[in-house]
Coordinates of C-alpha atoms and ligand atoms in Angstrom, one line a residue:
Chain A
X29 CA 18.5 20.6 51.5
X30 CA 15.0 19.4 51.0
X31 CA 14.6 16.4 48.6
X32 CA 13.0 17.1 45.2
X33 CA 11.6 13.7 44.9
X34 CA 10.6 11.3 47.6
X35 CA 9.4 7.7 47.4
X36 CA 8.0 6.6 50.7
X37 CA 7.1 3.0 51.5
X38 CA 6.2 2.3 47.8
X39 CA 4.8 -1.1 47.3
X40 CA 3.4 -2.7 44.2
X41 CA 1.2 -5.8 44.0
X42 CA 0.1 -7.1 40.6
X43 CA -3.0 -9.1 40.1
X44 CA -2.0 -12.1 38.0
X45 CA -4.0 -15.2 37.0
X46 CA -2.1 -17.1 39.7
X47 CA -3.0 -14.7 42.4
X48 CA -1.4 -11.6 43.7
X49 CA 2.3 -11.0 42.9
X50 CA 4.1 -8.5 45.2
X51 CA 6.8 -7.0 43.0
X52 CA 7.9 -4.2 45.3
X53 CA 7.8 -3.7 49.0
X54 CA 8.8 -0.7 51.1
X55 CA 10.9 1.2 48.6
X56 CA 12.1 4.4 50.3
X57 CA 14.3 6.9 48.4
X58 CA 15.0 10.6 48.5
X59 CA 16.5 12.3 45.5
X60 CA 17.8 15.9 45.6
X61 CA 17.6 18.4 42.8
X62 CA 20.3 18.0 40.2
X63 CA 21.3 14.5 41.3
X64 CA 22.1 11.7 38.9
X65 CA 20.9 8.4 40.4
X66 CA 21.2 5.0 38.8
X67 CA 19.0 2.0 39.6
X68 CA 20.7 -1.3 39.2
X69 CA 19.6 -4.9 39.9
X70 CA 19.0 -8.2 38.3
X71 CA 16.5 -8.6 35.5
X72 CA 12.9 -8.8 36.7
X73 CA 13.6 -7.3 40.1
X74 CA 11.3 -4.4 39.6
X75 CA 13.4 -1.5 38.3
X76 CA 11.0 -0.6 35.5
X77 CA 8.2 -0.8 38.0
X78 CA 9.8 1.8 40.2
X79 CA 10.5 4.1 37.3
X80 CA 7.0 3.7 35.9
X81 CA 5.5 4.5 39.3
X82 CA 7.6 7.7 39.4
X83 CA 6.5 8.5 35.9
X84 CA 2.9 7.9 36.9
X85 CA 2.3 5.3 34.3
X86 CA 1.7 2.8 37.1
X87 CA 0.0 3.5 40.4
X88 CA 1.7 2.2 43.5
X89 CA -0.6 0.0 45.5
X90 CA 1.1 1.1 48.8
X91 CA 2.9 4.3 49.7
X92 CA 3.4 7.1 47.3
X93 CA 5.7 9.4 45.4
X94 CA 6.0 13.2 46.1
X95 CA 7.6 15.5 43.6
X96 CA 8.2 19.0 44.7
X97 CA 5.5 18.9 47.4
X98 CA 2.9 17.3 45.0
X99 CA 1.8 13.7 45.0
X100 CA 2.3 11.9 41.7
X101 CA -1.0 10.5 40.5
X102 CA -0.7 10.6 36.7
X103 CA 1.9 10.9 34.0
X104 CA 3.1 14.3 33.0
X105 CA 5.8 16.1 31.1
X106 CA 7.5 17.4 34.2
X107 CA 8.6 13.7 34.6
X108 CA 9.8 13.1 31.0
X109 CA 10.6 9.5 30.2
X110 CA 13.3 8.2 27.8
X111 CA 12.0 4.7 26.9
X112 CA 14.2 1.7 26.3
X113 CA 13.2 1.3 22.7
X114 CA 13.1 5.1 21.8
X115 CA 9.3 5.1 21.2
X116 CA 9.5 7.7 18.5
X117 CA 6.4 8.1 16.3
X118 CA 7.5 6.4 13.1
X119 CA 5.5 8.6 10.8
X120 CA 7.1 11.9 12.1
X121 CA 10.6 13.2 11.5
X122 CA 13.0 13.7 14.3
X123 CA 12.1 17.4 14.3
X124 CA 8.4 16.7 14.3
X125 CA 8.7 14.2 17.1
X126 CA 10.4 16.7 19.4
X127 CA 8.1 19.4 18.1
X128 CA 5.0 17.4 19.2
X129 CA 6.3 17.4 22.8
X130 CA 7.4 21.0 22.8
X131 CA 4.1 22.2 21.4
X132 CA 2.3 20.3 24.0
X133 CA 4.3 21.7 26.9
X134 CA 5.0 25.3 25.8
X135 CA 1.9 25.9 23.6
X136 CA 0.8 28.9 25.8
X137 CA 4.2 30.3 26.7
X138 CA 6.3 30.2 23.5
X139 CA 5.7 31.7 20.1
X140 CA 5.9 29.8 16.8
X141 CA 9.5 30.8 16.1
X142 CA 10.5 30.2 19.8
X143 CA 9.1 26.7 19.5
X144 CA 11.1 26.0 16.4
X145 CA 14.3 27.4 17.9
X146 CA 13.8 25.4 21.1
X147 CA 13.3 22.2 19.1
X148 CA 16.4 22.8 17.1
X149 CA 18.4 23.8 20.1
X150 CA 17.5 20.5 21.8
X151 CA 18.4 18.4 18.7
X152 CA 21.7 20.3 18.6
X153 CA 22.3 19.4 22.2
X154 CA 22.3 15.7 21.4
X155 CA 24.2 16.3 18.1
X156 CA 21.3 15.5 15.9
X157 CA 20.9 18.8 14.0
X158 CA 22.3 17.3 10.8
X159 CA 19.5 14.6 10.5
X160 CA 16.6 16.4 12.1
X161 CA 14.3 16.0 9.0
X162 CA 14.7 12.3 8.8
X163 CA 12.2 9.7 9.9
X164 CA 13.1 7.1 12.6
X165 CA 13.3 4.5 9.9
X166 CA 16.1 6.4 8.2
X167 CA 18.4 6.8 11.2
X168 CA 20.5 4.4 13.3
X169 CA 19.5 3.0 16.7
X170 CA 21.9 5.3 18.5
X171 CA 20.5 8.3 16.6
X172 CA 16.9 7.3 17.5
X173 CA 17.9 7.1 21.2
X174 CA 19.4 10.6 20.9
X175 CA 16.2 12.0 19.5
X176 CA 14.3 10.3 22.3
X177 CA 16.6 12.1 24.8
X178 CA 16.2 15.4 23.0
X179 CA 12.4 15.0 23.1
X180 CA 12.5 14.3 26.9
X181 CA 15.0 17.2 27.5
X182 CA 12.9 19.6 25.4
X183 CA 10.0 19.2 27.9
X184 CA 12.3 20.8 30.5
X185 CA 11.4 18.1 33.0
X186 CA 12.0 18.4 36.8
X187 CA 13.1 14.8 36.6
X188 CA 14.4 12.9 33.6
X189 CA 13.5 9.2 33.8
X190 CA 15.5 6.8 31.6
X191 CA 14.8 3.1 31.4
X192 CA 17.9 1.4 30.1
X193 CA 18.4 4.2 27.5
X194 CA 21.5 2.6 26.0
X195 CA 20.7 -1.0 26.5
X196 CA 20.2 -1.9 22.8
X197 CA 23.3 -0.1 21.5
X198 CA 26.8 -1.3 20.7
X199 CA 29.6 -0.4 23.1
X200 CA 31.1 2.4 21.0
X201 CA 27.8 4.2 20.4
X202 CA 26.9 3.7 24.1
X203 CA 30.2 5.3 25.2
X204 CA 29.5 8.2 22.9
X205 CA 26.0 8.7 24.3
X206 CA 27.2 8.4 27.9
X207 CA 29.6 11.2 27.2
X208 CA 26.9 13.3 25.7
X209 CA 24.6 12.6 28.6
X210 CA 27.3 13.7 31.1
X211 CA 27.9 16.9 29.1
X212 CA 24.2 17.7 29.1
X213 CA 23.8 16.9 32.8
X214 CA 26.6 19.2 33.6
X215 CA 25.2 21.9 31.4
X216 CA 21.5 21.8 32.5
X217 CA 21.7 20.3 36.0
X218 CA 18.7 18.1 35.3
X219 CA 17.8 15.6 38.0
X220 CA 18.1 12.1 36.4
X221 CA 17.0 8.6 37.4
X222 CA 18.5 6.0 35.1
X223 CA 18.0 2.3 35.0
X224 CA 21.0 0.3 33.8
X225 CA 22.4 -3.2 33.7
X226 CA 25.9 -2.0 33.1
X227 CA 28.0 -1.5 36.3
X228 CA 30.6 0.6 34.6
X229 CA 27.9 2.9 33.2
X230 CA 26.4 3.3 36.6
X231 CA 29.6 4.2 38.3
X232 CA 30.7 6.5 35.5
X233 CA 27.5 8.6 35.3
X234 CA 26.0 8.5 38.8
X235 CA 26.2 10.5 42.0
X236 CA 24.5 7.6 43.7
X237 CA 23.8 4.0 42.8
X238 CA 20.7 2.4 44.1
X239 CA 21.0 -1.3 44.2
X240 CA 17.9 -3.4 44.3
X241 CA 17.4 -6.8 45.9
X242 CA 15.9 -9.7 43.9
X243 CA 12.1 -10.0 43.7
X244 CA 9.5 -10.9 44.7
X245 CA 9.0 -8.2 47.2
X246 CA 12.1 -6.4 45.9
X247 CA 13.3 -3.4 47.7
X248 CA 16.4 -1.2 48.0
X249 CA 19.4 -3.3 49.2
X250 CA 22.2 -0.7 49.3
X251 CA 22.9 2.8 48.2
X252 CA 26.4 3.7 47.1
X253 CA 27.7 7.2 46.9
X254 CA 30.1 7.7 44.0
X255 CA 32.6 10.3 45.2
X256 CA 34.3 11.1 42.0
X257 CA 34.7 14.7 41.0
X258 CA 33.2 15.9 37.8
X259 CA 33.9 16.3 34.9
X260 CA 34.7 12.6 34.7
X261 CA 36.9 11.2 32.0
X262 CA 36.3 7.5 31.2
X263 CA 40.0 6.9 30.2
X264 CA 41.5 8.5 33.3
X265 CA 39.0 6.7 35.6
X266 CA 39.9 3.2 34.4
X267 CA 42.5 2.9 37.2
X268 CA 41.2 5.6 39.6
X269 CA 41.0 4.0 43.0
X270 CA 37.5 5.3 43.9
X271 CA 36.2 4.1 40.6
X272 CA 37.6 0.7 41.0
X273 CA 36.3 0.5 44.6
X274 CA 32.8 1.6 43.6
X275 CA 32.7 -0.9 40.8
X276 CA 33.9 -3.6 43.1
X277 CA 31.1 -2.9 45.6
X278 CA 28.4 -2.9 43.0
X279 CA 29.7 -6.2 41.6
X280 CA 29.9 -7.7 45.0
X281 CA 26.3 -6.7 45.7
X282 CA 25.0 -8.1 42.4
X283 CA 27.0 -11.3 42.3
X284 CA 27.6 -12.3 45.9
X285 CA 24.8 -10.8 48.1
X286 CA 22.0 -10.9 45.5
X287 CA 23.3 -13.8 43.4
X288 CA 20.6 -14.8 41.0
X289 CA 19.9 -18.6 41.1
X290 CA 17.8 -19.6 38.1
X291 CA 16.9 -23.1 37.2
X292 CA 18.6 -24.0 33.9
X293 CA 16.2 -24.9 31.1
X294 CA 15.9 -28.6 30.4
X295 CA 18.5 -29.7 28.0
X296 CA 17.5 -30.7 24.5
X297 CA 19.4 -34.0 24.6
X298 CA 17.2 -35.2 27.5
X299 CA 14.0 -34.4 25.6
X300 CA 15.4 -36.2 22.5
X301 CA 16.1 -39.2 24.7
X302 CA 12.6 -39.2 26.1
X303 CA 11.1 -38.9 22.6
X304 CA 13.2 -41.8 21.4
X305 CA 12.0 -44.0 24.3
X306 CA 8.4 -43.2 23.6
X307 CA 8.8 -44.2 19.9
Chain B
X28 CA 22.6 19.8 -16.9
X29 CA 19.7 17.4 -16.9
X30 CA 20.3 13.8 -16.1
X31 CA 17.6 11.4 -17.3
X32 CA 16.9 8.8 -14.7
X33 CA 14.8 5.8 -15.7
X34 CA 12.4 4.1 -13.3
X35 CA 14.0 0.8 -12.3
X36 CA 11.5 -1.3 -14.1
X37 CA 12.5 0.4 -17.4
X38 CA 16.2 -0.4 -16.9
X39 CA 16.1 -3.7 -18.9
X40 CA 14.5 -2.0 -21.9
X41 CA 17.1 0.7 -21.9
X42 CA 19.8 -1.9 -21.7
X43 CA 18.1 -3.9 -24.5
X44 CA 18.1 -0.8 -26.7
X45 CA 21.7 0.0 -26.0
X46 CA 22.7 -3.6 -26.4
X47 CA 24.1 -4.0 -23.0
X48 CA 22.1 -6.7 -21.2
X49 CA 23.3 -8.3 -18.0
X50 CA 22.0 -11.7 -16.7
X51 CA 19.9 -10.0 -14.1
X52 CA 18.3 -7.7 -16.7
X53 CA 17.5 -10.7 -18.9
X54 CA 15.8 -12.2 -15.8
X55 CA 13.9 -9.0 -15.2
X56 CA 12.8 -8.8 -18.9
X57 CA 11.6 -12.3 -18.7
X58 CA 9.7 -11.7 -15.5
X59 CA 8.1 -8.4 -16.6
X60 CA 7.3 -9.0 -20.2
X61 CA 8.0 -12.3 -21.7
X62 CA 6.4 -14.6 -19.1
X63 CA 3.2 -12.6 -18.8
X64 CA 2.8 -12.4 -22.6
X65 CA 3.4 -16.1 -22.9
X66 CA 0.8 -16.7 -20.2
X67 CA -1.8 -14.6 -22.0
X68 CA -1.0 -16.2 -25.4
X69 CA -1.4 -19.7 -24.0
X70 CA -4.7 -18.7 -22.4
X71 CA -6.0 -17.3 -25.7
X72 CA -4.9 -20.5 -27.5
X73 CA -6.6 -22.8 -25.0
X74 CA -9.7 -20.6 -25.1
X75 CA -9.9 -20.8 -28.9
X76 CA -9.5 -24.6 -28.8
X77 CA -12.0 -25.1 -26.1
X78 CA -14.5 -22.7 -27.7
X79 CA -14.6 -24.7 -30.9
X80 CA -15.7 -27.8 -29.0
X81 CA -18.5 -26.1 -27.0
X82 CA -21.9 -25.8 -28.7
X83 CA -24.6 -23.9 -26.8
X84 CA -28.2 -23.3 -27.7
X85 CA -27.0 -19.9 -28.8
X86 CA -24.5 -21.3 -31.2
X87 CA -20.8 -22.0 -30.8
X88 CA -19.1 -20.5 -27.7
X89 CA -17.2 -17.4 -28.8
X90 CA -13.5 -17.5 -29.2
X91 CA -11.1 -14.6 -28.7
X92 CA -11.6 -13.4 -32.3
X93 CA -15.4 -13.3 -32.0
X94 CA -15.1 -11.4 -28.7
X95 CA -12.8 -8.9 -30.3
X96 CA -15.3 -8.3 -33.1
X97 CA -18.1 -7.9 -30.5
X98 CA -16.0 -5.4 -28.7
X99 CA -15.7 -3.4 -31.9
X100 CA -19.4 -3.6 -32.6
X101 CA -20.2 -2.3 -29.0
X102 CA -18.0 0.7 -29.7
X103 CA -19.8 1.3 -33.0
X104 CA -23.2 1.0 -31.4
X105 CA -22.1 3.6 -28.8
X106 CA -20.9 6.0 -31.4
X107 CA -24.1 5.5 -33.4
X108 CA -26.2 6.2 -30.4
X109 CA -24.3 9.3 -29.6
X110 CA -24.7 10.5 -33.2
X111 CA -28.5 9.9 -32.9
X112 CA -28.6 11.8 -29.7
X113 CA -26.8 14.8 -31.2
X114 CA -29.1 14.7 -34.2
X115 CA -32.2 14.6 -31.9
X116 CA -31.0 17.7 -30.0
X117 CA -30.2 19.5 -33.2
X118 CA -33.7 18.8 -34.5
X119 CA -35.2 20.0 -31.2
X120 CA -33.2 23.2 -31.3
X121 CA -34.3 23.9 -34.8
X122 CA -38.0 23.2 -34.1
X123 CA -38.0 25.4 -31.0
X124 CA -36.2 28.3 -32.8
X125 CA -38.7 28.2 -35.7
X126 CA -41.7 28.0 -33.5
X127 CA -40.4 30.9 -31.3
X128 CA -40.2 33.0 -34.4
X129 CA -43.9 32.5 -35.2
X130 CA -45.1 32.6 -31.5
X131 CA -42.7 34.6 -29.4
X132 CA -44.9 34.2 -26.3
X133 CA -44.6 30.3 -26.4
X134 CA -42.8 28.6 -23.5
X135 CA -40.4 26.1 -25.1
X136 CA -40.4 22.5 -23.8
X137 CA -37.1 20.8 -23.8
X138 CA -37.2 17.0 -23.9
X139 CA -34.1 14.8 -23.1
X140 CA -33.1 12.0 -25.4
X141 CA -34.4 8.6 -24.3
X142 CA -32.3 6.0 -26.2
X143 CA -31.3 2.8 -24.6
X144 CA -28.1 3.1 -22.6
X145 CA -25.1 1.7 -24.5
X146 CA -22.4 -0.6 -23.1
X147 CA -20.3 2.4 -22.2
X148 CA -23.2 4.2 -20.5
X149 CA -23.6 1.1 -18.4
X150 CA -19.9 1.1 -17.4
X151 CA -20.3 4.7 -16.3
X152 CA -23.3 4.0 -14.2
X153 CA -21.6 1.0 -12.6
X154 CA -18.5 3.1 -11.8
X155 CA -20.5 5.9 -10.2
X156 CA -22.6 3.4 -8.2
X157 CA -19.6 1.5 -6.9
X158 CA -17.8 4.6 -5.9
X159 CA -20.8 6.0 -4.1
X160 CA -21.5 2.8 -2.3
X161 CA -17.8 2.5 -1.3
X162 CA -17.6 6.0 -0.1
X163 CA -20.7 5.7 1.9
X164 CA -19.4 2.4 3.4
X165 CA -16.1 4.0 4.3
X166 CA -17.8 7.0 5.8
X167 CA -19.6 4.7 8.2
X168 CA -16.9 2.0 8.7
X169 CA -13.9 4.2 9.5
X170 CA -15.4 6.2 12.4
X171 CA -17.2 3.2 13.7
X172 CA -14.0 1.1 13.5
X173 CA -12.2 3.8 15.5
X174 CA -14.8 3.8 18.2
X175 CA -14.9 0.0 18.4
X176 CA -11.1 -0.1 18.5
X177 CA -10.9 2.5 21.3
X178 CA -13.6 1.3 23.5
X179 CA -13.8 -2.3 24.7
X180 CA -17.4 -1.6 25.7
X181 CA -18.3 -0.7 22.1
X182 CA -16.4 -3.7 20.9
X183 CA -18.3 -6.0 23.2
X184 CA -21.6 -4.5 22.1
X185 CA -20.9 -4.5 18.4
X186 CA -18.9 -7.6 17.9
X187 CA -21.8 -10.1 17.8
X188 CA -23.6 -8.0 15.3
X189 CA -20.6 -7.7 13.1
X190 CA -19.9 -11.4 13.2
X191 CA -23.6 -12.0 12.3
X192 CA -23.9 -9.6 9.4
X193 CA -20.4 -9.9 7.9
X194 CA -21.0 -13.2 6.1
X195 CA -24.4 -12.3 4.6
X196 CA -24.4 -12.4 0.8
X197 CA -25.5 -9.4 -1.2
X198 CA -28.3 -11.4 -2.7
X199 CA -30.0 -11.7 0.7
X200 CA -29.8 -8.0 1.4
X201 CA -31.1 -7.0 -2.0
X202 CA -34.9 -7.7 -1.6
X203 CA -34.9 -5.9 1.8
X204 CA -33.0 -2.9 0.5
X205 CA -35.3 -2.7 -2.5
X206 CA -38.4 -2.7 -0.4
X207 CA -37.1 -0.2 2.1
X208 CA -35.9 2.2 -0.6
X209 CA -39.3 2.0 -2.3
X210 CA -41.1 2.6 0.9
X211 CA -38.9 5.4 2.3
X212 CA -37.7 7.2 -0.8
X213 CA -41.0 8.7 -2.2
X214 CA -40.6 12.1 -3.9
X215 CA -42.2 13.5 -7.0
X216 CA -38.9 14.9 -8.2
X217 CA -36.3 12.3 -7.5
X218 CA -32.7 13.6 -7.4
X219 CA -31.4 10.1 -8.1
X220 CA -33.0 7.0 -9.4
X221 CA -34.4 4.4 -6.9
X222 CA -32.4 1.7 -8.6
X223 CA -29.2 3.7 -8.0
X224 CA -30.0 3.9 -4.3
X225 CA -30.8 0.2 -4.1
X226 CA -27.6 -0.8 -5.7
X227 CA -25.6 1.6 -3.7
X228 CA -26.9 0.6 -0.3
X229 CA -26.5 -3.1 -1.1
X230 CA -22.9 -2.4 -2.1
X231 CA -22.3 -0.4 1.1
X232 CA -23.8 -3.1 3.3
X233 CA -21.6 -5.8 1.9
X234 CA -18.3 -3.9 1.6
X235 CA -18.5 -2.2 5.0
X236 CA -16.9 -5.1 6.9
X237 CA -13.3 -5.3 5.9
X238 CA -12.7 -1.6 6.5
X239 CA -14.6 -1.8 9.8
X240 CA -12.6 -4.8 11.0
X241 CA -9.2 -3.6 9.9
X242 CA -9.7 -0.1 11.2
X243 CA -10.7 -1.4 14.6
X244 CA -7.8 -3.9 14.7
X245 CA -5.4 -1.2 13.6
X246 CA -6.7 1.1 16.4
X247 CA -6.5 -1.6 19.1
X248 CA -3.0 -2.5 18.1
X249 CA -1.4 0.9 18.7
X250 CA 1.8 0.0 20.6
X251 CA 1.8 0.5 24.3
X252 CA 5.0 2.5 24.0
X253 CA 3.3 5.1 21.9
X254 CA 0.3 5.2 24.3
X255 CA 2.8 5.8 27.1
X256 CA 4.3 8.7 25.1
X257 CA 0.9 10.1 24.7
X258 CA 0.2 9.8 28.4
X259 CA 3.5 11.4 29.4
X260 CA 2.7 14.3 27.1
X261 CA -0.8 14.5 28.5
X262 CA -2.4 14.6 25.1
X263 CA -6.1 15.1 25.4
X264 CA -8.5 12.5 23.9
X265 CA -8.9 14.3 20.6
X266 CA -5.1 14.9 20.1
X267 CA -4.4 11.3 21.2
X268 CA -6.7 10.0 18.4
X269 CA -5.4 12.4 15.8
X270 CA -1.7 12.3 16.6
X271 CA -1.2 8.8 17.8
X272 CA -4.1 6.4 17.0
X273 CA -5.0 7.4 13.5
X274 CA -1.5 7.4 12.0
X275 CA -0.8 4.1 13.7
X276 CA -3.9 2.6 12.3
X277 CA -3.6 4.0 8.8
X278 CA -1.8 1.1 7.2
X279 CA -4.3 -1.4 8.5
X280 CA -7.1 0.9 7.5
X281 CA -5.9 1.0 3.9
X282 CA -5.6 -2.7 3.7
X283 CA -9.3 -2.8 4.7
X284 CA -10.3 -0.2 2.2
X285 CA -8.6 -2.1 -0.6
X286 CA -10.4 -5.3 0.3
X287 CA -13.7 -3.3 0.6
X288 CA -13.4 -1.8 -2.8
X289 CA -12.8 -5.2 -4.3
X290 CA -15.8 -6.6 -2.6
X291 CA -17.9 -3.6 -3.6
X292 CA -17.2 -4.2 -7.3
X293 CA -18.1 -7.8 -7.1
X294 CA -21.2 -7.2 -5.2
X295 CA -22.4 -4.4 -7.5
X296 CA -22.4 -6.6 -10.6
X297 CA -24.4 -9.3 -8.9
X298 CA -26.8 -6.8 -7.5
X299 CA -27.4 -5.1 -10.8
X300 CA -28.0 -8.5 -12.5
X301 CA -30.5 -9.6 -9.9
X302 CA -32.4 -6.4 -9.5
X303 CA -32.0 -5.4 -13.2
X304 CA -30.7 -2.1 -12.1
X305 CA -28.8 -0.1 -14.7
X306 CA -25.2 -1.0 -15.0
X307 CA -22.9 -3.7 -16.3
X308 CA -24.8 -6.4 -14.5
X309 CA -27.9 -5.4 -16.3
X310 CA -26.1 -5.4 -19.6
X311 CA -25.0 -9.0 -19.0
X312 CA -28.5 -10.1 -17.9
X313 CA -30.1 -8.4 -20.9
X314 CA -27.8 -10.1 -23.3
X315 CA -28.5 -13.4 -21.7
X316 CA -32.2 -12.9 -22.0
X317 CA -31.8 -11.5 -25.5
X318 CA -30.2 -14.8 -26.7
X319 CA -29.0 -13.7 -30.1
X320 CA -26.0 -15.4 -31.7
X321 CA -23.8 -12.5 -30.6
X322 CA -24.9 -12.5 -27.0
X323 CA -22.3 -14.8 -25.6
X324 CA -19.6 -12.8 -27.3
X325 CA -21.0 -9.6 -25.9
X326 CA -21.2 -11.1 -22.4
X327 CA -17.6 -12.2 -22.7
X328 CA -16.6 -8.6 -23.5
X329 CA -18.4 -7.5 -20.4
X330 CA -16.7 -10.2 -18.3
X331 CA -13.3 -9.0 -19.5
X332 CA -14.2 -5.3 -18.9
X333 CA -15.5 -6.1 -15.4
X334 CA -12.2 -7.8 -14.6
X335 CA -10.2 -5.0 -16.1
X336 CA -12.1 -2.3 -14.1
X337 CA -11.7 -4.3 -10.9
X338 CA -8.0 -4.5 -11.5
X339 CA -7.7 -0.8 -12.2
X340 CA -9.7 0.1 -9.1
X341 CA -7.3 -2.0 -7.0
X342 CA -4.3 -0.3 -8.6
X343 CA -5.9 3.1 -7.8
X344 CA -6.2 2.1 -4.1
X345 CA -2.7 0.8 -4.2
X346 CA -1.4 4.2 -5.5
X347 CA -3.3 6.0 -2.9
X348 CA -2.0 3.7 -0.2
X349 CA 1.6 4.2 -1.4
X350 CA 1.1 8.0 -1.4
X351 CA -0.5 8.3 2.0
X352 CA 0.8 5.6 4.3
X353 CA 4.0 6.1 6.2
X354 CA 4.7 2.4 6.6
X355 CA 5.8 1.4 3.2
X356 CA 6.4 -2.2 4.2
X357 CA 2.7 -2.5 4.9
X358 CA 1.9 -1.9 1.2
X359 CA 1.6 -5.3 -0.5
X360 CA 1.2 -5.9 -4.1
Ligands
ATP402 N1 1.7 -5.7 34.6 C1 2.3 -6.7 35.4 N2 1.6 -7.8 35.8 C2 2.1 -8.7 36.5 N3 3.4 -8.8 36.9 C3 4.2 -7.8 36.5 C4 3.7 -6.7 35.7 N4 4.7 -5.9 35.4 C5 5.8 -6.4 36.0 N5 5.5 -7.5 36.6 C6 6.4 -8.4 37.4 O1 7.1 -7.5 38.3 C7 8.5 -7.9 38.3 C8 9.3 -6.7 38.1 O2 9.2 -6.3 36.7 P1 10.1 -5.1 36.1 O3 9.7 -5.0 34.7 O4 9.9 -3.9 36.9 O5 11.5 -5.7 36.2 P2 12.9 -5.0 35.7 O6 13.8 -4.9 36.9 O7 12.6 -3.8 35.0 O8 13.5 -6.1 34.7 P3 14.4 -5.9 33.4 O9 15.7 -5.5 33.9 O10 14.4 -7.2 32.8 O11 13.7 -4.8 32.6 C9 8.7 -9.0 37.4 O12 8.7 -10.2 38.1 C10 7.5 -9.0 36.5 O13 7.2 -10.3 36.1
MG403 MG1 12.8 -3.2 32.9

């Protein structure tokens, strides 16, 4: 099977006041249609940079991305993004937020009523039909994230890109949304790339887990196939042998092979000591 | 069934009427009614005491009671003037009718009444002028602010000019505006008076800046996240401005508009005074020149009315802001 999305030798150098900073180097990845892929790695390694390059919001300085035989040069709705902090327009209701996207993508192909039905359908998909005429201020964080997902899904993207979509949520809401996401993925077969910090989340949701090395010049360290049949059930998986092994491997990668050594910030007591001496 | 709901600020009064006051409601009553009334009463008392000790060349400085009397006499003068005007028109009608009876081929000539404008006429003139100047300024400042906010080139080009002209006092603009209006606006049949244009342009020039600055800052500070959304959706430039930039900038824009209207009102009074253009400023100046024993009292009435109108204009903007802006937390008192 031919890959839907292909990253070849992607590299990214940022110009900073202190000279060039090479964030990514030689990132190679092929993703097939319908696959669910997670990106995992320590903070600051370059996950968002990879995702933004695929989205077209950043231009790779080396290599390139090909989606369905076309090179990615700019952002577009066929690569819909679910942003970490929902990014809903605060002056529009949930319905209007999704509608803006739908109108933009299907202006020429759908009639007025079809557009309305499609917006409602997508809000129902994320179980938000009951609150669709509320503004972002009036709904909870988890609900906002749902609307963000509905907006992305409603564009019928070839690839759904998600940057830590559940990062800011409490554990219960997060589990709930993970289940919804699995349901939707099973139903629609959308190709998904998701960034996460959460090892359990990565194993539960993904077909493959892409593990990134620490920066600078970060690249892909290992790729793990998660051979657990779908539909997956979080309770049953807790002591499933494959689940435990996968989890173990990701943890090993993150905390043994790519252990992050960061200098601890100077302790306050030392500063206080110094101040006293000066006085 | 109809349930009557009271606005929250009325709650203490309802409680007072029904005799069920809680501690919090006493607090609210004190804050809303009792303290403000005490403040005003104290002010009036101090004013009265101070006025008795100030002797000017036009007599004793007016106390609150004198000012109240002058306010009454200004109302009387206005009514008298209106009555005279009505009488004049009636006489004219009669005259024309009788002459037409004798000479049916005669072309009647209608004259308009030319009495001196009353205090209330001057208020009207000032209000019309300030609103025109403010609207003109907004019509320039909002689009310009959007352009400056969107394009760093435009910002770089305009910023020095803005910084230079922003602090200029209206009094410095006035002579220039007067001369330019006189030179450029020459028609035999003027639609509006020159003095109106002079005042209006001076007001516009001075109150442009807060709207301009706030609009451009509001436009610049559209969050990167929303810009990303716009890019993923491939909104074209026009939709991007309409759907993302303008709504984002609206709260800041309104803050600017409110400041602008406040400045416009202050500038207008000064400009009218200096240029002796019709309006409240001219009223004050005329009374000052007039120098009768009632002048100070009448000026004091004007001062209070100017303050009151300024306050009402600000409330008006606040109401508009509350109605139109999505970000309610951006609406300050
Ligand atoms: N615009 C930029 N200019 C300079 N350096 C940048 C820029 N964007 C990202 N970087 C650097 O590139 C590296 C990767 O950043 P990135 O945001 O992709 O990390 P991340 O893996 O998403 O981290 P996190 O998990 O905390 O979100 C970081 O060291 C960051 O400082
Ligand atoms: Mg990130």
